[in-house]
PDB file of C-alpha atoms in Angstrom:
ATOM      1  CA  MET A  69      66.182  49.280  86.249  1.00 49.00           C
ATOM      2  CA  LYS A  70      64.180  46.112  86.149  1.00 44.00           C
ATOM      3  CA  ALA A  71      60.926  48.047  85.990  1.00 46.00           C
ATOM      4  CA  LYS A  72      62.263  50.205  83.183  1.00 46.00           C
ATOM      5  CA  PHE A  73      63.524  47.167  81.305  1.00 43.00           C
ATOM      6  CA  PHE A  74      60.172  45.510  81.718  1.00 44.00           C
ATOM      7  CA  PHE A  75      58.376  48.662  80.418  1.00 43.00           C
ATOM      8  CA  TRP A  76      60.381  48.688  77.209  1.00 46.00           C
ATOM      9  CA  ILE A  77      59.713  44.967  76.613  1.00 43.00           C
ATOM     10  CA  VAL A  78      55.978  45.535  76.991  1.00 43.00           C
ATOM     11  CA  ALA A  79      56.074  48.619  74.797  1.00 47.00           C
ATOM     12  CA  GLY A  80      58.006  46.762  72.110  1.00 48.00           C
ATOM     13  CA  ALA A  81      55.548  43.884  72.163  1.00 43.00           C
ATOM     14  CA  CYS A  82      52.593  46.313  71.774  1.00 43.00           C
ATOM     15  CA  VAL A  83      54.261  47.925  68.738  1.00 39.00           C
ATOM     16  CA  MET A  84      54.762  44.509  67.144  1.00 40.00           C
ATOM     17  CA  ILE A  85      51.171  43.519  67.811  1.00 37.00           C
ATOM     18  CA  LEU A  86      49.950  46.794  66.392  1.00 36.00           C
ATOM     19  CA  ARG A  87      52.074  46.446  63.236  1.00 40.00           C
ATOM     20  CA  CYS A  88      50.848  42.828  62.703  1.00 37.00           C
ATOM     21  CA  SER A  89      47.253  44.056  63.100  1.00 38.00           C
ATOM     22  CA  LEU A  90      47.782  46.764  60.505  1.00 36.00           C
ATOM     23  CA  VAL A  91      49.385  44.328  58.093  1.00 36.00           C
ATOM     24  CA  LYS A  92      46.549  41.860  58.691  1.00 38.00           C
ATOM     25  CA  ASN A  93      43.941  44.577  58.052  1.00 41.00           C
ATOM     26  CA  GLU A  94      45.739  45.711  54.909  1.00 39.00           C
ATOM     27  CA  THR A  95      45.962  42.123  53.693  1.00 37.00           C
ATOM     28  CA  SER A  96      42.285  41.625  54.371  1.00 38.00           C
ATOM     29  CA  LYS A  97      41.413  44.748  52.468  1.00 38.00           C
ATOM     30  CA  ASN A  98      43.522  43.601  49.540  1.00 37.00           C
ATOM     31  CA  MET A  99      41.912  40.171  49.588  1.00 33.00           C
ATOM     32  CA  GLU A 100      38.498  41.787  49.713  1.00 35.00           C
ATOM     33  CA  ASN A 101      39.390  44.038  46.769  1.00 36.00           C
ATOM     34  CA  THR A 102      40.597  41.013  44.857  1.00 31.00           C
ATOM     35  CA  THR A 103      37.407  39.110  45.665  1.00 31.00           C
ATOM     36  CA  ASN A 104      35.299  42.045  44.616  1.00 34.00           C
ATOM     37  CA  THR A 105      37.208  42.254  41.357  1.00 32.00           C
ATOM     38  CA  LYS A 106      36.684  38.583  40.682  1.00 34.00           C
ATOM     39  CA  LYS A 107      32.989  38.909  41.379  1.00 33.00           C
ATOM     40  CA  THR A 108      32.764  41.815  38.969  1.00 32.00           C
ATOM     41  CA  ASP A 109      34.641  39.862  36.338  1.00 33.00           C
ATOM     42  CA  THR A 110      32.325  36.907  36.820  1.00 30.00           C
ATOM     43  CA  ASN A 111      29.243  39.040  36.437  1.00 34.00           C
ATOM     44  CA  TYR A 112      30.820  40.761  33.472  1.00 31.00           C
ATOM     45  CA  GLU A 113      31.668  37.549  31.713  1.00 37.00           C
ATOM     46  CA  ASN A 114      28.366  35.803  32.394  1.00 36.00           C
ATOM     47  CA  GLY A 115      26.556  38.924  31.277  1.00 45.00           C
ATOM     48  CA  PHE A 116      27.165  38.117  27.622  1.00 55.00           C
ATOM     49  CA  GLY A 117      29.808  35.572  26.836  1.00 53.00           C
ATOM     50  CA  CYS A 118      27.902  32.630  28.336  1.00 69.00           C
ATOM     51  CA  ASP A 119      29.433  29.570  29.957  1.00 68.00           C
ATOM     52  CA  LEU A 120      30.737  26.950  27.565  1.00 59.00           C
ATOM     53  CA  ASN A 121      30.325  24.220  30.160  1.00 64.00           C
ATOM     54  CA  THR A 122      26.774  24.876  31.387  1.00 65.00           C
ATOM     55  CA  GLY A 123      25.356  26.293  28.089  1.00 66.00           C
ATOM     56  CA  LYS A 124      23.919  29.320  29.874  1.00 70.00           C
ATOM     57  CA  CYS A 125      24.021  33.088  29.232  1.00 76.00           C
ATOM     58  CA  THR A 126      23.539  34.523  32.670  1.00 72.00           C
ATOM     59  CA  THR A 127      22.742  38.013  34.047  1.00 71.00           C
ATOM     60  CA  SER A 128      23.376  36.963  37.680  1.00 54.00           C
ATOM     61  CA  SER A 129      23.347  33.832  39.809  1.00 50.00           C
ATOM     62  CA  ASN A 130      20.113  31.965  40.101  1.00 51.00           C
ATOM     63  CA  SER A 131      18.804  28.496  40.880  1.00 51.00           C
ATOM     64  CA  ASN A 132      15.865  26.246  40.231  1.00 54.00           C
ATOM     65  CA  ASP A 133      14.623  27.117  43.691  1.00 55.00           C
ATOM     66  CA  GLU A 134      14.580  30.814  42.813  1.00 57.00           C
ATOM     67  CA  ILE A 135      12.529  30.061  39.689  1.00 63.00           C
ATOM     68  CA  GLU A 136      10.151  27.699  41.401  1.00 54.00           C
ATOM     69  CA  SER A 137       9.486  30.188  44.207  1.00 49.00           C
ATOM     70  CA  SER A 138       8.842  32.958  41.672  1.00 48.00           C
ATOM     71  CA  LEU A 139       6.193  31.040  39.727  1.00 47.00           C
ATOM     72  CA  SER A 140       3.514  30.827  42.375  1.00 46.00           C
ATOM     73  CA  ASN A 141       1.588  33.857  41.102  1.00 45.00           C
ATOM     74  CA  VAL A 142       2.061  33.171  37.366  1.00 43.00           C
ATOM     75  CA  LYS A 143      -0.722  31.477  35.393  1.00 45.00           C
ATOM     76  CA  SER A 144      -0.016  30.647  31.736  1.00 45.00           C
ATOM     77  CA  GLY A 145      -0.836  27.093  30.716  1.00 68.00           C
ATOM     78  CA  LYS A 146       1.958  26.804  28.173  1.00 93.00           C
ATOM     79  CA  LEU A 147       5.637  26.301  27.349  1.00 97.00           C
ATOM     80  CA  ILE A 148       7.502  29.458  28.123  1.00 96.00           C
ATOM     81  CA  TYR A 149      10.847  29.986  26.421  1.00 98.00           C
ATOM     82  CA  VAL A 150      12.959  32.804  27.899  1.00 98.00           C
ATOM     83  CA  GLY A 151      15.851  33.933  25.673  1.00 98.00           C
ATOM     84  CA  ASP A 152      17.638  36.882  24.224  1.00 98.00           C
ATOM     85  CA  PRO A 153      18.551  37.628  20.542  1.00 97.00           C
ATOM     86  CA  ILE A 154      22.178  38.240  21.455  1.00 96.00           C
ATOM     87  CA  CYS A 155      22.562  35.188  23.638  1.00 95.00           C
ATOM     88  CA  SER A 156      24.952  32.895  21.762  1.00 94.00           C
ATOM     89  CA  THR A 157      23.622  29.724  23.382  1.00 94.00           C
ATOM     90  CA  CYS A 158      20.144  30.703  22.351  1.00 97.00           C
ATOM     91  CA  LEU A 159      21.179  30.656  18.760  1.00 97.00           C
ATOM     92  CA  ALA A 160      22.682  27.209  19.146  1.00 96.00           C
ATOM     93  CA  PHE A 161      19.421  26.225  20.900  1.00 97.00           C
ATOM     94  CA  SER A 162      17.242  27.298  17.929  1.00 97.00           C
ATOM     95  CA  SER A 163      16.750  23.842  16.390  1.00 97.00           C
ATOM     96  CA  GLU A 164      16.085  22.262  19.737  1.00 98.00           C
ATOM     97  CA  ILE A 165      13.385  24.732  20.830  1.00 98.00           C
ATOM     98  CA  LYS A 166      11.760  24.451  17.411  1.00 98.00           C
ATOM     99  CA  ALA A 167      11.549  20.654  17.721  1.00 98.00           C
ATOM    100  CA  LEU A 168      10.098  21.004  21.249  1.00 98.00           C
ATOM    101  CA  LYS A 169       7.508  23.483  20.057  1.00 97.00           C
ATOM    102  CA  LYS A 170       6.545  21.239  17.098  1.00 97.00           C
ATOM    103  CA  GLU A 171       6.195  18.147  19.299  1.00 95.00           C
ATOM    104  CA  PHE A 172       3.477  19.770  21.425  1.00 94.00           C
ATOM    105  CA  GLU A 173       1.877  21.906  18.724  1.00 93.00           C
ATOM    106  CA  GLY A 174      -1.887  21.899  19.278  1.00 90.00           C
ATOM    107  CA  GLU A 175      -1.450  20.562  22.739  1.00 91.00           C
ATOM    108  CA  LEU A 176       0.486  23.299  24.514  1.00 94.00           C
ATOM    109  CA  ASN A 177       0.631  26.992  23.778  1.00 95.00           C
ATOM    110  CA  PHE A 178       4.027  28.591  23.340  1.00 97.00           C
ATOM    111  CA  GLN A 179       5.349  31.897  24.601  1.00 96.00           C
ATOM    112  CA  LEU A 180       8.609  33.631  23.790  1.00 98.00           C
ATOM    113  CA  VAL A 181       9.797  35.965  26.552  1.00 98.00           C
ATOM    114  CA  LEU A 182      12.717  38.347  25.949  1.00 98.00           C
ATOM    115  CA  GLY A 183      14.888  38.008  29.046  1.00 97.00           C
ATOM    116  CA  GLY A 184      17.138  41.025  28.788  1.00 97.00           C
ATOM    117  CA  LEU A 185      20.659  39.672  28.803  1.00 95.00           C
ATOM    118  CA  ARG A 186      22.390  43.079  28.725  1.00 95.00           C
ATOM    119  CA  PRO A 187      19.776  45.703  28.044  1.00 97.00           C
ATOM    120  CA  TYR A 188      20.672  49.413  27.887  1.00 96.00           C
ATOM    121  CA  GLY A 189      24.405  48.572  27.832  1.00 95.00           C
ATOM    122  CA  THR A 190      26.971  51.302  27.144  1.00 96.00           C
ATOM    123  CA  GLU A 191      30.245  49.386  26.694  1.00 96.00           C
ATOM    124  CA  PRO A 192      31.907  48.700  23.312  1.00 97.00           C
ATOM    125  CA  ILE A 193      31.859  45.027  22.465  1.00 97.00           C
ATOM    126  CA  SER A 194      35.553  45.302  21.473  1.00 97.00           C
ATOM    127  CA  ASN A 195      36.385  45.611  25.174  1.00 96.00           C
ATOM    128  CA  MET A 196      35.215  42.022  25.562  1.00 95.00           C
ATOM    129  CA  ARG A 197      36.959  40.645  22.482  1.00 96.00           C
ATOM    130  CA  ASP A 198      39.502  38.390  24.148  1.00 95.00           C
ATOM    131  CA  TYR A 199      36.843  36.748  26.263  1.00 92.00           C
ATOM    132  CA  LEU A 200      34.225  36.418  23.557  1.00 94.00           C
ATOM    133  CA  LEU A 201      36.414  35.058  20.707  1.00 95.00           C
ATOM    134  CA  PRO A 202      36.348  31.432  22.024  1.00 93.00           C
ATOM    135  CA  HIS A 203      32.573  31.702  22.489  1.00 91.00           C
ATOM    136  CA  PHE A 204      32.091  32.726  18.870  1.00 96.00           C
ATOM    137  CA  ASP A 205      34.341  29.890  17.731  1.00 95.00           C
ATOM    138  CA  ASN A 206      32.390  27.440  19.904  1.00 93.00           C
ATOM    139  CA  LEU A 207      29.105  28.674  18.520  1.00 95.00           C
ATOM    140  CA  ALA A 208      30.376  28.095  14.948  1.00 96.00           C
ATOM    141  CA  LYS A 209      31.276  24.481  15.928  1.00 95.00           C
ATOM    142  CA  MET A 210      27.912  23.881  17.621  1.00 93.00           C
ATOM    143  CA  THR A 211      25.750  25.269  14.850  1.00 95.00           C
ATOM    144  CA  GLY A 212      27.766  24.681  11.690  1.00 96.00           C
ATOM    145  CA  LEU A 213      26.883  28.294  10.772  1.00 97.00           C
ATOM    146  CA  PRO A 214      29.409  30.807   9.354  1.00 98.00           C
ATOM    147  CA  ILE A 215      29.658  32.782  12.589  1.00 98.00           C
ATOM    148  CA  ASN A 216      31.426  36.133  12.008  1.00 98.00           C
ATOM    149  CA  ASN A 217      33.587  37.538  14.778  1.00 97.00           C
ATOM    150  CA  LYS A 218      34.531  40.776  13.008  1.00 97.00           C
ATOM    151  CA  VAL A 219      32.011  42.629  15.192  1.00 97.00           C
ATOM    152  CA  LEU A 220      34.360  42.004  18.116  1.00 97.00           C
ATOM    153  CA  TYR A 221      36.889  44.318  16.444  1.00 97.00           C
ATOM    154  CA  ASP A 222      34.369  47.173  15.944  1.00 97.00           C
ATOM    155  CA  ASN A 223      35.135  49.826  18.524  1.00 96.00           C
ATOM    156  CA  SER A 224      31.930  51.708  17.615  1.00 96.00           C
ATOM    157  CA  PHE A 225      29.628  48.776  18.335  1.00 98.00           C
ATOM    158  CA  ILE A 226      27.963  49.173  21.733  1.00 97.00           C
ATOM    159  CA  LEU A 227      26.664  45.949  23.283  1.00 96.00           C
ATOM    160  CA  ASN A 228      23.022  46.658  24.077  1.00 97.00           C
ATOM    161  CA  THR A 229      20.453  43.874  23.880  1.00 98.00           C
ATOM    162  CA  GLU A 230      17.440  46.123  24.198  1.00 98.00           C
ATOM    163  CA  PRO A 231      17.103  47.174  20.548  1.00 98.00           C
ATOM    164  CA  PRO A 232      17.144  43.623  19.113  1.00 98.00           C
ATOM    165  CA  SER A 233      14.694  42.529  21.779  1.00 98.00           C
ATOM    166  CA  ARG A 234      12.507  45.529  20.912  1.00 98.00           C
ATOM    167  CA  ALA A 235      12.580  44.593  17.245  1.00 98.00           C
ATOM    168  CA  VAL A 236      11.187  41.162  18.186  1.00 98.00           C
ATOM    169  CA  VAL A 237       8.395  42.765  20.173  1.00 98.00           C
ATOM    170  CA  VAL A 238       7.576  44.941  17.104  1.00 98.00           C
ATOM    171  CA  MET A 239       7.117  41.778  15.047  1.00 98.00           C
ATOM    172  CA  ARG A 240       5.026  40.265  17.861  1.00 98.00           C
ATOM    173  CA  ALA A 241       2.732  43.242  17.580  1.00 98.00           C
ATOM    174  CA  LEU A 242       2.565  43.322  13.770  1.00 98.00           C
ATOM    175  CA  ALA A 243       2.741  39.635  12.818  1.00 98.00           C
ATOM    176  CA  PRO A 244       2.679  37.388  15.934  1.00 98.00           C
ATOM    177  CA  LYS A 245       2.606  34.172  13.933  1.00 97.00           C
ATOM    178  CA  VAL A 246       6.146  34.766  12.668  1.00 98.00           C
ATOM    179  CA  GLU A 247       7.623  36.153  15.940  1.00 98.00           C
ATOM    180  CA  ASN A 248       9.790  33.094  16.555  1.00 98.00           C
ATOM    181  CA  GLU A 249      11.124  33.018  13.026  1.00 98.00           C
ATOM    182  CA  PHE A 250      11.896  36.704  13.133  1.00 98.00           C
ATOM    183  CA  TYR A 251      13.707  36.159  16.514  1.00 98.00           C
ATOM    184  CA  GLU A 252      15.974  33.637  14.844  1.00 98.00           C
ATOM    185  CA  ARG A 253      16.617  35.971  11.838  1.00 98.00           C
ATOM    186  CA  VAL A 254      17.674  38.715  14.284  1.00 98.00           C
ATOM    187  CA  GLN A 255      20.111  36.307  15.948  1.00 98.00           C
ATOM    188  CA  LYS A 256      21.676  35.518  12.553  1.00 98.00           C
ATOM    189  CA  ALA A 257      21.717  39.219  11.595  1.00 98.00           C
ATOM    190  CA  PHE A 258      24.075  39.776  14.470  1.00 98.00           C
ATOM    191  CA  TYR A 259      26.180  36.553  14.556  1.00 98.00           C
ATOM    192  CA  ILE A 260      26.505  36.022  10.809  1.00 98.00           C
ATOM    193  CA  ASP A 261      25.914  39.368   9.081  1.00 98.00           C
ATOM    194  CA  ASN A 262      27.330  41.428  12.015  1.00 97.00           C
ATOM    195  CA  ARG A 263      24.640  44.061  11.519  1.00 98.00           C
ATOM    196  CA  ASN A 264      24.599  46.892  14.065  1.00 98.00           C
ATOM    197  CA  THR A 265      21.530  45.739  15.943  1.00 98.00           C
ATOM    198  CA  ASN A 266      21.365  49.050  17.872  1.00 98.00           C
ATOM    199  CA  TYR A 267      19.759  50.689  14.866  1.00 98.00           C
ATOM    200  CA  VAL A 268      16.372  50.042  13.186  1.00 98.00           C
ATOM    201  CA  GLU A 269      18.076  49.770   9.772  1.00 98.00           C
ATOM    202  CA  ALA A 270      19.376  46.337  10.814  1.00 98.00           C
ATOM    203  CA  TYR A 271      15.840  44.957  10.759  1.00 98.00           C
ATOM    204  CA  LEU A 272      14.140  46.666   7.859  1.00 98.00           C
ATOM    205  CA  ASP A 273      15.022  44.134   5.160  1.00 98.00           C
ATOM    206  CA  ILE A 274      14.144  41.266   7.460  1.00 98.00           C
ATOM    207  CA  ALA A 275      10.803  42.810   8.243  1.00 98.00           C
ATOM    208  CA  LYS A 276      10.134  43.259   4.532  1.00 98.00           C
ATOM    209  CA  ASP A 277      10.838  39.516   4.022  1.00 98.00           C
ATOM    210  CA  PHE A 278       7.950  38.880   6.415  1.00 98.00           C
ATOM    211  CA  GLY A 279       5.620  41.193   4.514  1.00 98.00           C
ATOM    212  CA  ILE A 280       5.968  44.189   6.815  1.00 98.00           C
ATOM    213  CA  LYS A 281       6.514  47.613   5.226  1.00 98.00           C
ATOM    214  CA  LYS A 282       9.784  49.232   6.309  1.00 98.00           C
ATOM    215  CA  GLU A 283       8.140  52.519   7.283  1.00 98.00           C
ATOM    216  CA  VAL A 284       5.571  50.703   9.410  1.00 98.00           C
ATOM    217  CA  PHE A 285       8.251  48.691  11.241  1.00 98.00           C
ATOM    218  CA  LYS A 286      10.410  51.768  11.789  1.00 98.00           C
ATOM    219  CA  GLU A 287       7.500  53.765  13.239  1.00 98.00           C
ATOM    220  CA  LYS A 288       6.686  50.935  15.670  1.00 98.00           C
ATOM    221  CA  PHE A 289      10.314  50.366  16.609  1.00 98.00           C
ATOM    222  CA  GLU A 290      10.758  54.000  17.608  1.00 98.00           C
ATOM    223  CA  SER A 291       7.439  54.235  19.499  1.00 98.00           C
ATOM    224  CA  ASN A 292       7.219  54.632  23.282  1.00 98.00           C
ATOM    225  CA  GLU A 293       4.563  51.932  23.246  1.00 98.00           C
ATOM    226  CA  ILE A 294       7.017  49.235  22.074  1.00 98.00           C
ATOM    227  CA  LYS A 295       9.758  50.524  24.362  1.00 98.00           C
ATOM    228  CA  GLU A 296       7.457  49.941  27.303  1.00 98.00           C
ATOM    229  CA  LEU A 297       6.351  46.524  26.012  1.00 98.00           C
ATOM    230  CA  VAL A 298       9.889  45.222  25.829  1.00 98.00           C
ATOM    231  CA  LYS A 299      10.494  46.416  29.358  1.00 98.00           C
ATOM    232  CA  SER A 300       7.454  44.379  30.319  1.00 98.00           C
ATOM    233  CA  ASP A 301       9.151  41.304  28.895  1.00 98.00           C
ATOM    234  CA  PHE A 302      12.304  41.938  30.891  1.00 98.00           C
ATOM    235  CA  GLU A 303      10.231  42.391  34.048  1.00 97.00           C
ATOM    236  CA  PHE A 304       8.194  39.252  33.371  1.00 95.00           C
ATOM    237  CA  ALA A 305      11.432  37.218  33.060  1.00 96.00           C
ATOM    238  CA  ARG A 306      12.590  38.552  36.417  1.00 95.00           C
ATOM    239  CA  LYS A 307       9.173  37.785  37.900  1.00 93.00           C
ATOM    240  CA  LEU A 308       9.607  34.194  36.680  1.00 92.00           C
ATOM    241  CA  GLY A 309      12.974  34.189  38.501  1.00 93.00           C
ATOM    242  CA  VAL A 310      14.799  33.580  35.231  1.00 94.00           C
ATOM    243  CA  ARG A 311      18.273  35.133  34.891  1.00 91.00           C
ATOM    244  CA  SER A 312      20.018  32.642  32.605  1.00 93.00           C
ATOM    245  CA  PHE A 313      19.168  31.911  28.995  1.00 96.00           C
ATOM    246  CA  PRO A 314      17.871  29.858  27.369  1.00 97.00           C
ATOM    247  CA  THR A 315      15.369  28.673  30.005  1.00 98.00           C
ATOM    248  CA  VAL A 316      12.218  26.671  29.263  1.00 98.00           C
ATOM    249  CA  LEU A 317       9.356  26.370  31.752  1.00 97.00           C
ATOM    250  CA  LEU A 318       6.207  24.252  31.586  1.00 96.00           C
ATOM    251  CA  GLU A 319       2.881  25.256  33.156  1.00 88.00           C
ATOM    252  CA  SER A 320       0.269  22.519  33.369  1.00 85.00           C
ATOM    253  CA  ASN A 321      -2.865  22.601  35.509  1.00 79.00           C
ATOM    254  CA  GLY A 322      -1.446  25.447  37.541  1.00 78.00           C
ATOM    255  CA  GLN A 323       1.746  23.590  38.299  1.00 80.00           C
ATOM    256  CA  PHE A 324       5.156  24.810  37.005  1.00 82.00           C
ATOM    257  CA  SER A 325       8.257  22.840  36.105  1.00 92.00           C
ATOM    258  CA  VAL A 326      11.689  23.922  34.929  1.00 96.00           C
ATOM    259  CA  ILE A 327      12.348  21.961  31.760  1.00 97.00           C
ATOM    260  CA  THR A 328      15.833  23.348  31.133  1.00 97.00           C
ATOM    261  CA  GLN A 329      18.192  26.098  32.230  1.00 95.00           C
ATOM    262  CA  GLY A 330      20.797  26.309  29.555  1.00 95.00           C
ATOM    263  CA  TYR A 331      21.294  24.373  26.345  1.00 96.00           C
ATOM    264  CA  SER A 332      19.525  21.021  26.161  1.00 97.00           C
ATOM    265  CA  LYS A 333      18.715  18.598  23.350  1.00 98.00           C
ATOM    266  CA  SER A 334      15.101  18.529  22.208  1.00 98.00           C
ATOM    267  CA  GLU A 335      14.585  14.807  23.037  1.00 98.00           C
ATOM    268  CA  VAL A 336      15.645  15.380  26.614  1.00 98.00           C
ATOM    269  CA  MET A 337      13.192  18.268  26.931  1.00 98.00           C
ATOM    270  CA  ILE A 338      10.380  16.406  25.235  1.00 97.00           C
ATOM    271  CA  ASN A 339      10.769  13.462  27.594  1.00 96.00           C
ATOM    272  CA  LYS A 340      10.814  15.786  30.615  1.00 95.00           C
ATOM    273  CA  VAL A 341       7.653  17.609  29.419  1.00 94.00           C
ATOM    274  CA  LYS A 342       5.917  14.310  28.830  1.00 92.00           C
ATOM    275  CA  SER A 343       6.840  12.980  32.222  1.00 90.00           C
ATOM    276  CA  GLN A 344       5.366  16.131  33.770  1.00 87.00           C
ATOM    277  CA  LEU A 345       2.202  16.090  31.696  1.00 85.00           C
ATOM    278  CA  TYR A 346       1.384  12.422  31.994  1.00 80.00           C
ATOM    279  CA  SER A 347       2.877  11.296  35.333  1.00 68.00           C
ATOM    280  CA  LYS A 348      -0.238  12.326  37.271  1.00 53.00           C
ATOM    281  CA  PRO A 349      -3.478  10.278  37.078  1.00 41.00           C
ATOM    282  CA  ILE A 350      -6.015  11.636  34.623  1.00 42.00           C
ATOM    283  CA  GLU A 351      -9.163  12.767  36.373  1.00 45.00           C
ATOM    284  CA  ASN A 352     -12.502  11.522  34.961  1.00 36.00           C
TER     285      ASN A 352
END
């Protein structure tokens, strides 16, 4: 009897342990699923809406160390600005980057690189409306511009930053001296005029304002050559280790420095560039 009683006690204990283990495993799976969902949400939000606190539009996590380690094989001798036409912080950054460029005009070359915030996207922007509305409101406050959020209610608008980036590359090929001005006009075409930047028609009047015939711009925009060139910009940004916009890098005498990742005032960037340029002894 004692042996039988002992057997049932042991058996009962094993069942309880097994049930606890199953519950624990199920809980772990639920926690893992929750964690994965949060990670997806984070990537989703950073993929376009940008972070109001850091002033960055981010494709995935990165750090200064990632950028610095990626620059060893890059030789440019210039200020490199990595942005995206549909990056809200990049529009707010427009006056700051123009002031930085002007400060070092004739001393440092300048290169605009299209970073590819959300290229080849397939999701309607209306799906992101609740998240993006405060970002549009914040952009209006930062810039004083009449930012239009009606695009967030357009179920037909697919968020794809490749076409507006490609349009900038077209202008780079046709009229490189006005590339930066055209880039800013494309930003405003989206955020103020709510033009559908997935189609070439959104850019034709802007191109005409810069002296480019509409048919010439359209032909370039639809060419395989330009489609490959914009991919090269995206790849170059990744080679630099840049995944958040705006980012400004300085190359001087083969040495690279991160001037800013995210929104920064021009005077802060100017001082940082000067400290990098002039902190080393000048060789005779």
